[in-house]
Amino acid sequence: RQAGLNLTRRHLLLAFGASAGLAALFALAGDRSGAAASLLIGVVGPLLLIRQRARARAARFAEQLPETLMLMASVIRAGGTLYQAVQTVVQQAPQPMRSEFERVQRAMQLQVPAGDALGLIRDRVGLSEFTSVVVACKVAGEAGGDLDRVLESISRELVEDRQFLRAMEAACAEGKASARLVTAVPLVVVALVSYQNPAYFGEALTDPLGRVLLLGSLCAMALGWLLIRQITDVRTW
């Protein structure tokens, strides 16, 4: 549901069963690497696809949120109700905003409070910025506040926050590129040397001390990559 895919548990079980059957055929044929690859693709592949689609959908939702809040504020300022504002979003907003507000509209038609109906969007999309919208709608419904001004204020804050994040990401882009370069260069060199001379690392792989040194090098590279990524992550500043 978060990824916007019309998949059910039956589809996932079908993918898992097909990968298990294909892996069994590879195993009977004596191809263990093919069996392992089939299991890996069939089990991890769908989960990675769903996760990637959910993140991309949440990112598009976050980009559309400020404009949607301004649209809702305009409808309310013109004398419309919150339900009419939700209805306008359903009619005019692009996907995935439209589909999420369609669920809100159906919930409000079933007499679910507006704040609770909008809270379902926050739970589905997993967007923390939407919490302020839910709180504003709940407070406005209980206390009769100026919801249009509140929504406009939230929209402006979201735009300013995203502009700030873009500026910070541009400032730390060089550090992220350095992290990728520092991590990739040793791996590329090892791959090229192994391609030119397959026996070059033979003794290192057979000697216990060589294996320990190689493992330690990989751990050091991973640690350096994590440290650089932590330093260049604007969310930790």
PDB file of C-alpha atoms in Angstrom:
ATOM      1  CA  ARG A   1       0.000   0.000   0.000  1.00  0.00           C
ATOM      2  CA  GLN A   2       2.849   2.409   0.765  1.00  0.00           C
ATOM      3  CA  ALA A   3       4.452   1.621  -2.587  1.00  0.00           C
ATOM      4  CA  GLY A   4       1.208   2.088  -4.504  1.00  0.00           C
ATOM      5  CA  LEU A   5       1.371  -1.460  -5.868  1.00  0.00           C
ATOM      6  CA  ASN A   6      -1.656  -3.688  -6.220  1.00  0.00           C
ATOM      7  CA  LEU A   7       0.106  -6.635  -4.625  1.00  0.00           C
ATOM      8  CA  THR A   8      -1.161  -9.016  -1.986  1.00  0.00           C
ATOM      9  CA  ARG A   9       0.423 -11.683   0.154  1.00  0.00           C
ATOM     10  CA  ARG A  10      -0.580 -14.210  -2.470  1.00  0.00           C
ATOM     11  CA  HIS A  11       1.616 -12.497  -5.045  1.00  0.00           C
ATOM     12  CA  LEU A  12       4.600 -12.511  -2.683  1.00  0.00           C
ATOM     13  CA  LEU A  13       4.049 -16.171  -1.829  1.00  0.00           C
ATOM     14  CA  LEU A  14       3.845 -16.936  -5.549  1.00  0.00           C
ATOM     15  CA  ALA A  15       7.172 -15.176  -6.156  1.00  0.00           C
ATOM     16  CA  PHE A  16       8.798 -16.961  -3.227  1.00  0.00           C
ATOM     17  CA  GLY A  17       7.430 -20.339  -4.341  1.00  0.00           C
ATOM     18  CA  ALA A  18       8.570 -19.836  -7.937  1.00  0.00           C
ATOM     19  CA  SER A  19      12.085 -18.879  -6.812  1.00  0.00           C
ATOM     20  CA  ALA A  20      12.222 -21.881  -4.474  1.00  0.00           C
ATOM     21  CA  GLY A  21      11.141 -24.227  -7.270  1.00  0.00           C
ATOM     22  CA  LEU A  22      13.687 -22.764  -9.683  1.00  0.00           C
ATOM     23  CA  ALA A  23      16.382 -23.042  -7.028  1.00  0.00           C
ATOM     24  CA  ALA A  24      15.472 -26.703  -6.497  1.00  0.00           C
ATOM     25  CA  LEU A  25      15.855 -27.367 -10.223  1.00  0.00           C
ATOM     26  CA  PHE A  26      19.270 -25.701 -10.238  1.00  0.00           C
ATOM     27  CA  ALA A  27      20.287 -27.712  -7.185  1.00  0.00           C
ATOM     28  CA  LEU A  28      19.237 -30.993  -8.810  1.00  0.00           C
ATOM     29  CA  ALA A  29      21.271 -30.013 -11.857  1.00  0.00           C
ATOM     30  CA  GLY A  30      24.302 -29.447  -9.628  1.00  0.00           C
ATOM     31  CA  ASP A  31      24.416 -25.677 -10.103  1.00  0.00           C
ATOM     32  CA  ARG A  32      24.611 -24.371  -6.535  1.00  0.00           C
ATOM     33  CA  SER A  33      25.425 -20.815  -7.589  1.00  0.00           C
ATOM     34  CA  GLY A  34      22.327 -20.703  -9.797  1.00  0.00           C
ATOM     35  CA  ALA A  35      20.197 -22.053  -6.944  1.00  0.00           C
ATOM     36  CA  ALA A  36      21.530 -19.431  -4.540  1.00  0.00           C
ATOM     37  CA  ALA A  37      21.003 -16.658  -7.103  1.00  0.00           C
ATOM     38  CA  SER A  38      17.420 -17.798  -7.721  1.00  0.00           C
ATOM     39  CA  LEU A  39      16.615 -17.778  -4.023  1.00  0.00           C
ATOM     40  CA  LEU A  40      18.257 -14.391  -3.558  1.00  0.00           C
ATOM     41  CA  ILE A  41      16.426 -12.798  -6.491  1.00  0.00           C
ATOM     42  CA  GLY A  42      13.080 -14.378  -5.675  1.00  0.00           C
ATOM     43  CA  VAL A  43      13.103 -13.543  -1.961  1.00  0.00           C
ATOM     44  CA  VAL A  44      15.051 -10.290  -1.721  1.00  0.00           C
ATOM     45  CA  GLY A  45      14.091  -8.865  -5.136  1.00  0.00           C
ATOM     46  CA  PRO A  46      10.377  -8.244  -4.468  1.00  0.00           C
ATOM     47  CA  LEU A  47      11.097  -6.796  -1.034  1.00  0.00           C
ATOM     48  CA  LEU A  48      13.694  -4.407  -2.444  1.00  0.00           C
ATOM     49  CA  LEU A  49      11.308  -3.410  -5.230  1.00  0.00           C
ATOM     50  CA  ILE A  50       8.529  -2.621  -2.762  1.00  0.00           C
ATOM     51  CA  ARG A  51      10.874  -0.672  -0.523  1.00  0.00           C
ATOM     52  CA  GLN A  52      12.295   1.366  -3.409  1.00  0.00           C
ATOM     53  CA  ARG A  53       8.829   2.157  -4.788  1.00  0.00           C
ATOM     54  CA  ALA A  54       7.603   3.172  -1.333  1.00  0.00           C
ATOM     55  CA  ARG A  55      10.512   5.577  -0.869  1.00  0.00           C
ATOM     56  CA  ALA A  56      10.038   7.087  -4.317  1.00  0.00           C
ATOM     57  CA  ARG A  57       6.304   7.504  -3.726  1.00  0.00           C
ATOM     58  CA  ALA A  58       6.903   9.167  -0.346  1.00  0.00           C
ATOM     59  CA  ALA A  59       9.393  11.555  -1.973  1.00  0.00           C
ATOM     60  CA  ARG A  60       6.864  12.548  -4.654  1.00  0.00           C
ATOM     61  CA  PHE A  61       4.206  13.001  -1.969  1.00  0.00           C
ATOM     62  CA  ALA A  62       6.531  15.281   0.010  1.00  0.00           C
ATOM     63  CA  GLU A  63       7.234  17.397  -3.083  1.00  0.00           C
ATOM     64  CA  GLN A  64       3.516  17.817  -3.784  1.00  0.00           C
ATOM     65  CA  LEU A  65       2.539  18.540  -0.174  1.00  0.00           C
ATOM     66  CA  PRO A  66       3.246  22.329  -0.022  1.00  0.00           C
ATOM     67  CA  GLU A  67       1.210  23.034  -3.163  1.00  0.00           C
ATOM     68  CA  THR A  68      -1.589  20.800  -1.895  1.00  0.00           C
ATOM     69  CA  LEU A  69      -1.741  22.647   1.415  1.00  0.00           C
ATOM     70  CA  MET A  70      -1.946  25.979  -0.417  1.00  0.00           C
ATOM     71  CA  LEU A  71      -4.816  24.595  -2.505  1.00  0.00           C
ATOM     72  CA  MET A  72      -6.666  23.474   0.613  1.00  0.00           C
ATOM     73  CA  ALA A  73      -6.079  26.860   2.249  1.00  0.00           C
ATOM     74  CA  SER A  74      -7.508  28.642  -0.807  1.00  0.00           C
ATOM     75  CA  VAL A  75     -10.663  26.529  -0.732  1.00  0.00           C
ATOM     76  CA  ILE A  76     -11.186  27.105   2.998  1.00  0.00           C
ATOM     77  CA  ARG A  77     -10.543  30.862   2.653  1.00  0.00           C
ATOM     78  CA  ALA A  78     -13.171  31.001  -0.094  1.00  0.00           C
ATOM     79  CA  GLY A  79     -15.745  29.696   2.371  1.00  0.00           C
ATOM     80  CA  GLY A  80     -15.433  25.979   1.773  1.00  0.00           C
ATOM     81  CA  THR A  81     -15.252  23.278   4.395  1.00  0.00           C
ATOM     82  CA  LEU A  82     -12.377  20.924   5.068  1.00  0.00           C
ATOM     83  CA  TYR A  83     -14.270  18.163   3.267  1.00  0.00           C
ATOM     84  CA  GLN A  84     -14.620  20.399   0.211  1.00  0.00           C
ATOM     85  CA  ALA A  85     -10.895  21.131   0.379  1.00  0.00           C
ATOM     86  CA  VAL A  86     -10.165  17.386   0.413  1.00  0.00           C
ATOM     87  CA  GLN A  87     -12.572  16.929  -2.487  1.00  0.00           C
ATOM     88  CA  THR A  88     -10.763  19.640  -4.475  1.00  0.00           C
ATOM     89  CA  VAL A  89      -7.432  17.909  -3.888  1.00  0.00           C
ATOM     90  CA  VAL A  90      -8.917  14.658  -5.175  1.00  0.00           C
ATOM     91  CA  GLN A  91     -10.096  16.426  -8.322  1.00  0.00           C
ATOM     92  CA  GLN A  92      -6.984  18.482  -9.096  1.00  0.00           C
ATOM     93  CA  ALA A  93      -3.921  16.980  -7.421  1.00  0.00           C
ATOM     94  CA  PRO A  94      -1.602  14.570  -9.272  1.00  0.00           C
ATOM     95  CA  GLN A  95      -0.640  11.096  -8.094  1.00  0.00           C
ATOM     96  CA  PRO A  96       0.189   9.914  -5.461  1.00  0.00           C
ATOM     97  CA  MET A  97      -1.492  12.800  -3.622  1.00  0.00           C
ATOM     98  CA  ARG A  98      -4.823  12.117  -5.308  1.00  0.00           C
ATOM     99  CA  SER A  99      -5.027   8.454  -4.304  1.00  0.00           C
ATOM    100  CA  GLU A 100      -4.157   9.206  -0.685  1.00  0.00           C
ATOM    101  CA  PHE A 101      -6.785  11.934  -0.405  1.00  0.00           C
ATOM    102  CA  GLU A 102      -9.336   9.668  -2.082  1.00  0.00           C
ATOM    103  CA  ARG A 103      -8.969   7.392   0.933  1.00  0.00           C
ATOM    104  CA  VAL A 104      -9.408  10.411   3.211  1.00  0.00           C
ATOM    105  CA  GLN A 105     -12.548  11.426   1.321  1.00  0.00           C
ATOM    106  CA  ARG A 106     -14.057   7.961   1.656  1.00  0.00           C
ATOM    107  CA  ALA A 107     -13.222   7.901   5.366  1.00  0.00           C
ATOM    108  CA  MET A 108     -14.847  11.305   5.922  1.00  0.00           C
ATOM    109  CA  GLN A 109     -17.941  10.121   4.057  1.00  0.00           C
ATOM    110  CA  LEU A 110     -18.149   7.332   6.647  1.00  0.00           C
ATOM    111  CA  GLN A 111     -18.171  10.003   9.402  1.00  0.00           C
ATOM    112  CA  VAL A 112     -14.530   9.499  10.413  1.00  0.00           C
ATOM    113  CA  PRO A 113     -13.141  12.728  11.948  1.00  0.00           C
ATOM    114  CA  ALA A 114     -10.980  14.711   9.537  1.00  0.00           C
ATOM    115  CA  GLY A 115      -7.934  14.584  11.798  1.00  0.00           C
ATOM    116  CA  ASP A 116      -8.136  10.812  12.132  1.00  0.00           C
ATOM    117  CA  ALA A 117      -8.683  10.361   8.396  1.00  0.00           C
ATOM    118  CA  LEU A 118      -5.645  12.505   7.584  1.00  0.00           C
ATOM    119  CA  GLY A 119      -3.656  10.633  10.228  1.00  0.00           C
ATOM    120  CA  LEU A 120      -4.043   7.501   8.113  1.00  0.00           C
ATOM    121  CA  ILE A 121      -2.012   9.234   5.373  1.00  0.00           C
ATOM    122  CA  ARG A 122       0.802   9.824   7.823  1.00  0.00           C
ATOM    123  CA  ASP A 123       0.767   6.168   8.827  1.00  0.00           C
ATOM    124  CA  ARG A 124       0.678   4.903   5.231  1.00  0.00           C
ATOM    125  CA  VAL A 125       3.208   7.244   3.644  1.00  0.00           C
ATOM    126  CA  GLY A 126       5.475   7.469   6.686  1.00  0.00           C
ATOM    127  CA  LEU A 127       6.069  11.215   6.234  1.00  0.00           C
ATOM    128  CA  SER A 128       6.848  12.948   9.525  1.00  0.00           C
ATOM    129  CA  GLU A 129       6.164  16.412   8.048  1.00  0.00           C
ATOM    130  CA  PHE A 130       2.491  15.487   7.678  1.00  0.00           C
ATOM    131  CA  THR A 131       2.088  15.286  11.460  1.00  0.00           C
ATOM    132  CA  SER A 132       1.712  19.074  11.706  1.00  0.00           C
ATOM    133  CA  VAL A 133      -1.129  18.939   9.151  1.00  0.00           C
ATOM    134  CA  VAL A 134      -2.943  16.293  11.200  1.00  0.00           C
ATOM    135  CA  VAL A 135      -2.540  18.273  14.418  1.00  0.00           C
ATOM    136  CA  ALA A 136      -3.716  21.489  12.722  1.00  0.00           C
ATOM    137  CA  CYS A 137      -6.870  19.811  11.399  1.00  0.00           C
ATOM    138  CA  LYS A 138      -7.646  18.270  14.781  1.00  0.00           C
ATOM    139  CA  VAL A 139      -7.182  21.575  16.617  1.00  0.00           C
ATOM    140  CA  ALA A 140      -9.182  23.509  14.028  1.00  0.00           C
ATOM    141  CA  GLY A 141     -11.992  20.992  14.243  1.00  0.00           C
ATOM    142  CA  GLU A 142     -12.135  21.200  18.022  1.00  0.00           C
ATOM    143  CA  ALA A 143     -11.368  24.877  18.612  1.00  0.00           C
ATOM    144  CA  GLY A 144     -12.511  26.428  15.323  1.00  0.00           C
ATOM    145  CA  GLY A 145      -9.167  28.036  14.481  1.00  0.00           C
ATOM    146  CA  ASP A 146      -8.163  29.704  11.219  1.00  0.00           C
ATOM    147  CA  LEU A 147      -7.204  26.570   9.385  1.00  0.00           C
ATOM    148  CA  ASP A 148      -6.378  28.361   6.127  1.00  0.00           C
ATOM    149  CA  ARG A 149      -3.679  30.466   7.777  1.00  0.00           C
ATOM    150  CA  VAL A 150      -2.274  27.451   9.583  1.00  0.00           C
ATOM    151  CA  LEU A 151      -2.052  25.430   6.372  1.00  0.00           C
ATOM    152  CA  GLU A 152      -0.361  28.327   4.568  1.00  0.00           C
ATOM    153  CA  SER A 153       2.160  28.639   7.396  1.00  0.00           C
ATOM    154  CA  ILE A 154       2.920  24.909   7.285  1.00  0.00           C
ATOM    155  CA  SER A 155       3.325  25.086   3.495  1.00  0.00           C
ATOM    156  CA  ARG A 156       5.810  27.958   3.740  1.00  0.00           C
ATOM    157  CA  GLU A 157       7.790  26.144   6.422  1.00  0.00           C
ATOM    158  CA  LEU A 158       7.958  22.995   4.304  1.00  0.00           C
ATOM    159  CA  VAL A 159       9.214  24.961   1.296  1.00  0.00           C
ATOM    160  CA  GLU A 160      11.864  26.706   3.393  1.00  0.00           C
ATOM    161  CA  ASP A 161      12.984  23.431   4.975  1.00  0.00           C
ATOM    162  CA  ARG A 162      13.359  21.754   1.591  1.00  0.00           C
ATOM    163  CA  GLN A 163      15.308  24.693   0.192  1.00  0.00           C
ATOM    164  CA  PHE A 164      17.633  24.509   3.177  1.00  0.00           C
ATOM    165  CA  LEU A 165      18.103  20.750   2.752  1.00  0.00           C
ATOM    166  CA  ARG A 166      18.867  21.164  -0.953  1.00  0.00           C
ATOM    167  CA  ALA A 167      21.491  23.803  -0.120  1.00  0.00           C
ATOM    168  CA  MET A 168      23.077  21.555   2.505  1.00  0.00           C
ATOM    169  CA  GLU A 169      23.053  18.539   0.182  1.00  0.00           C
ATOM    170  CA  ALA A 170      24.767  20.620  -2.491  1.00  0.00           C
ATOM    171  CA  ALA A 171      27.379  21.710   0.050  1.00  0.00           C
ATOM    172  CA  CYS A 172      28.172  18.126   1.081  1.00  0.00           C
ATOM    173  CA  ALA A 173      27.972  16.617  -2.424  1.00  0.00           C
ATOM    174  CA  GLU A 174      31.764  16.724  -2.737  1.00  0.00           C
ATOM    175  CA  GLY A 175      32.161  14.746   0.479  1.00  0.00           C
ATOM    176  CA  LYS A 176      29.722  12.085  -0.714  1.00  0.00           C
ATOM    177  CA  ALA A 177      31.579  11.821  -4.014  1.00  0.00           C
ATOM    178  CA  SER A 178      34.832  11.402  -2.084  1.00  0.00           C
ATOM    179  CA  ALA A 179      33.291   8.586  -0.053  1.00  0.00           C
ATOM    180  CA  ARG A 180      32.231   6.757  -3.213  1.00  0.00           C
ATOM    181  CA  LEU A 181      35.644   7.294  -4.804  1.00  0.00           C
ATOM    182  CA  VAL A 182      37.608   6.148  -1.746  1.00  0.00           C
ATOM    183  CA  THR A 183      35.450   3.028  -1.509  1.00  0.00           C
ATOM    184  CA  ALA A 184      35.425   2.180  -5.215  1.00  0.00           C
ATOM    185  CA  VAL A 185      39.107   2.684  -6.101  1.00  0.00           C
ATOM    186  CA  PRO A 186      40.514  -0.292  -4.090  1.00  0.00           C
ATOM    187  CA  LEU A 187      37.769  -2.594  -5.358  1.00  0.00           C
ATOM    188  CA  VAL A 188      38.338  -1.548  -8.973  1.00  0.00           C
ATOM    189  CA  VAL A 189      42.102  -2.000  -8.622  1.00  0.00           C
ATOM    190  CA  VAL A 190      41.681  -5.491  -7.149  1.00  0.00           C
ATOM    191  CA  ALA A 191      39.259  -6.426  -9.942  1.00  0.00           C
ATOM    192  CA  LEU A 192      41.605  -5.190 -12.661  1.00  0.00           C
ATOM    193  CA  VAL A 193      44.665  -6.899 -11.148  1.00  0.00           C
ATOM    194  CA  SER A 194      42.744 -10.154 -10.735  1.00  0.00           C
ATOM    195  CA  TYR A 195      41.602  -9.940 -14.346  1.00  0.00           C
ATOM    196  CA  GLN A 196      45.141  -9.367 -15.642  1.00  0.00           C
ATOM    197  CA  ASN A 197      46.773 -11.889 -13.295  1.00  0.00           C
ATOM    198  CA  PRO A 198      44.305 -14.312 -11.684  1.00  0.00           C
ATOM    199  CA  ALA A 199      47.060 -15.858  -9.506  1.00  0.00           C
ATOM    200  CA  TYR A 200      48.199 -12.532  -8.041  1.00  0.00           C
ATOM    201  CA  PHE A 201      46.065 -12.831  -4.895  1.00  0.00           C
ATOM    202  CA  GLY A 202      46.308 -16.621  -4.770  1.00  0.00           C
ATOM    203  CA  GLU A 203      48.725 -16.793  -1.835  1.00  0.00           C
ATOM    204  CA  ALA A 204      46.806 -14.148   0.102  1.00  0.00           C
ATOM    205  CA  LEU A 205      43.625 -16.172  -0.218  1.00  0.00           C
ATOM    206  CA  THR A 206      45.214 -19.460   0.793  1.00  0.00           C
ATOM    207  CA  ASP A 207      47.330 -18.123   3.662  1.00  0.00           C
ATOM    208  CA  PRO A 208      45.345 -17.605   6.920  1.00  0.00           C
ATOM    209  CA  LEU A 209      47.242 -14.390   7.652  1.00  0.00           C
ATOM    210  CA  GLY A 210      46.483 -13.120   4.146  1.00  0.00           C
ATOM    211  CA  ARG A 211      42.771 -13.786   4.597  1.00  0.00           C
ATOM    212  CA  VAL A 212      42.828 -11.921   7.903  1.00  0.00           C
ATOM    213  CA  LEU A 213      44.557  -8.951   6.260  1.00  0.00           C
ATOM    214  CA  LEU A 214      42.071  -8.897   3.391  1.00  0.00           C
ATOM    215  CA  LEU A 215      39.140  -9.104   5.772  1.00  0.00           C
ATOM    216  CA  GLY A 216      40.630  -6.320   7.895  1.00  0.00           C
ATOM    217  CA  SER A 217      41.070  -4.163   4.789  1.00  0.00           C
ATOM    218  CA  LEU A 218      37.432  -4.643   3.814  1.00  0.00           C
ATOM    219  CA  CYS A 219      36.300  -3.776   7.336  1.00  0.00           C
ATOM    220  CA  ALA A 220      38.474  -0.642   7.336  1.00  0.00           C
ATOM    221  CA  MET A 221      37.036   0.427   3.979  1.00  0.00           C
ATOM    222  CA  ALA A 222      33.493  -0.110   5.226  1.00  0.00           C
ATOM    223  CA  LEU A 223      34.201   1.817   8.412  1.00  0.00           C
ATOM    224  CA  GLY A 224      35.704   4.727   6.460  1.00  0.00           C
ATOM    225  CA  TRP A 225      32.711   4.807   4.125  1.00  0.00           C
ATOM    226  CA  LEU A 226      30.293   4.872   7.069  1.00  0.00           C
ATOM    227  CA  LEU A 227      32.227   7.661   8.809  1.00  0.00           C
ATOM    228  CA  ILE A 228      32.330   9.857   5.703  1.00  0.00           C
ATOM    229  CA  ARG A 229      28.656   9.229   5.064  1.00  0.00           C
ATOM    230  CA  GLN A 230      27.817  10.137   8.655  1.00  0.00           C
ATOM    231  CA  ILE A 231      29.832  13.348   8.402  1.00  0.00           C
ATOM    232  CA  THR A 232      28.177  14.381   5.139  1.00  0.00           C
ATOM    233  CA  ASP A 233      24.617  13.510   6.214  1.00  0.00           C
ATOM    234  CA  VAL A 234      22.784  16.814   6.701  1.00  0.00           C
ATOM    235  CA  ARG A 235      20.208  15.168   8.972  1.00  0.00           C
ATOM    236  CA  THR A 236      22.887  14.752  11.673  1.00  0.00           C
ATOM    237  CA  TRP A 237      23.996  18.393  11.600  1.00  0.00           C
TER     238      TRP A 237
END
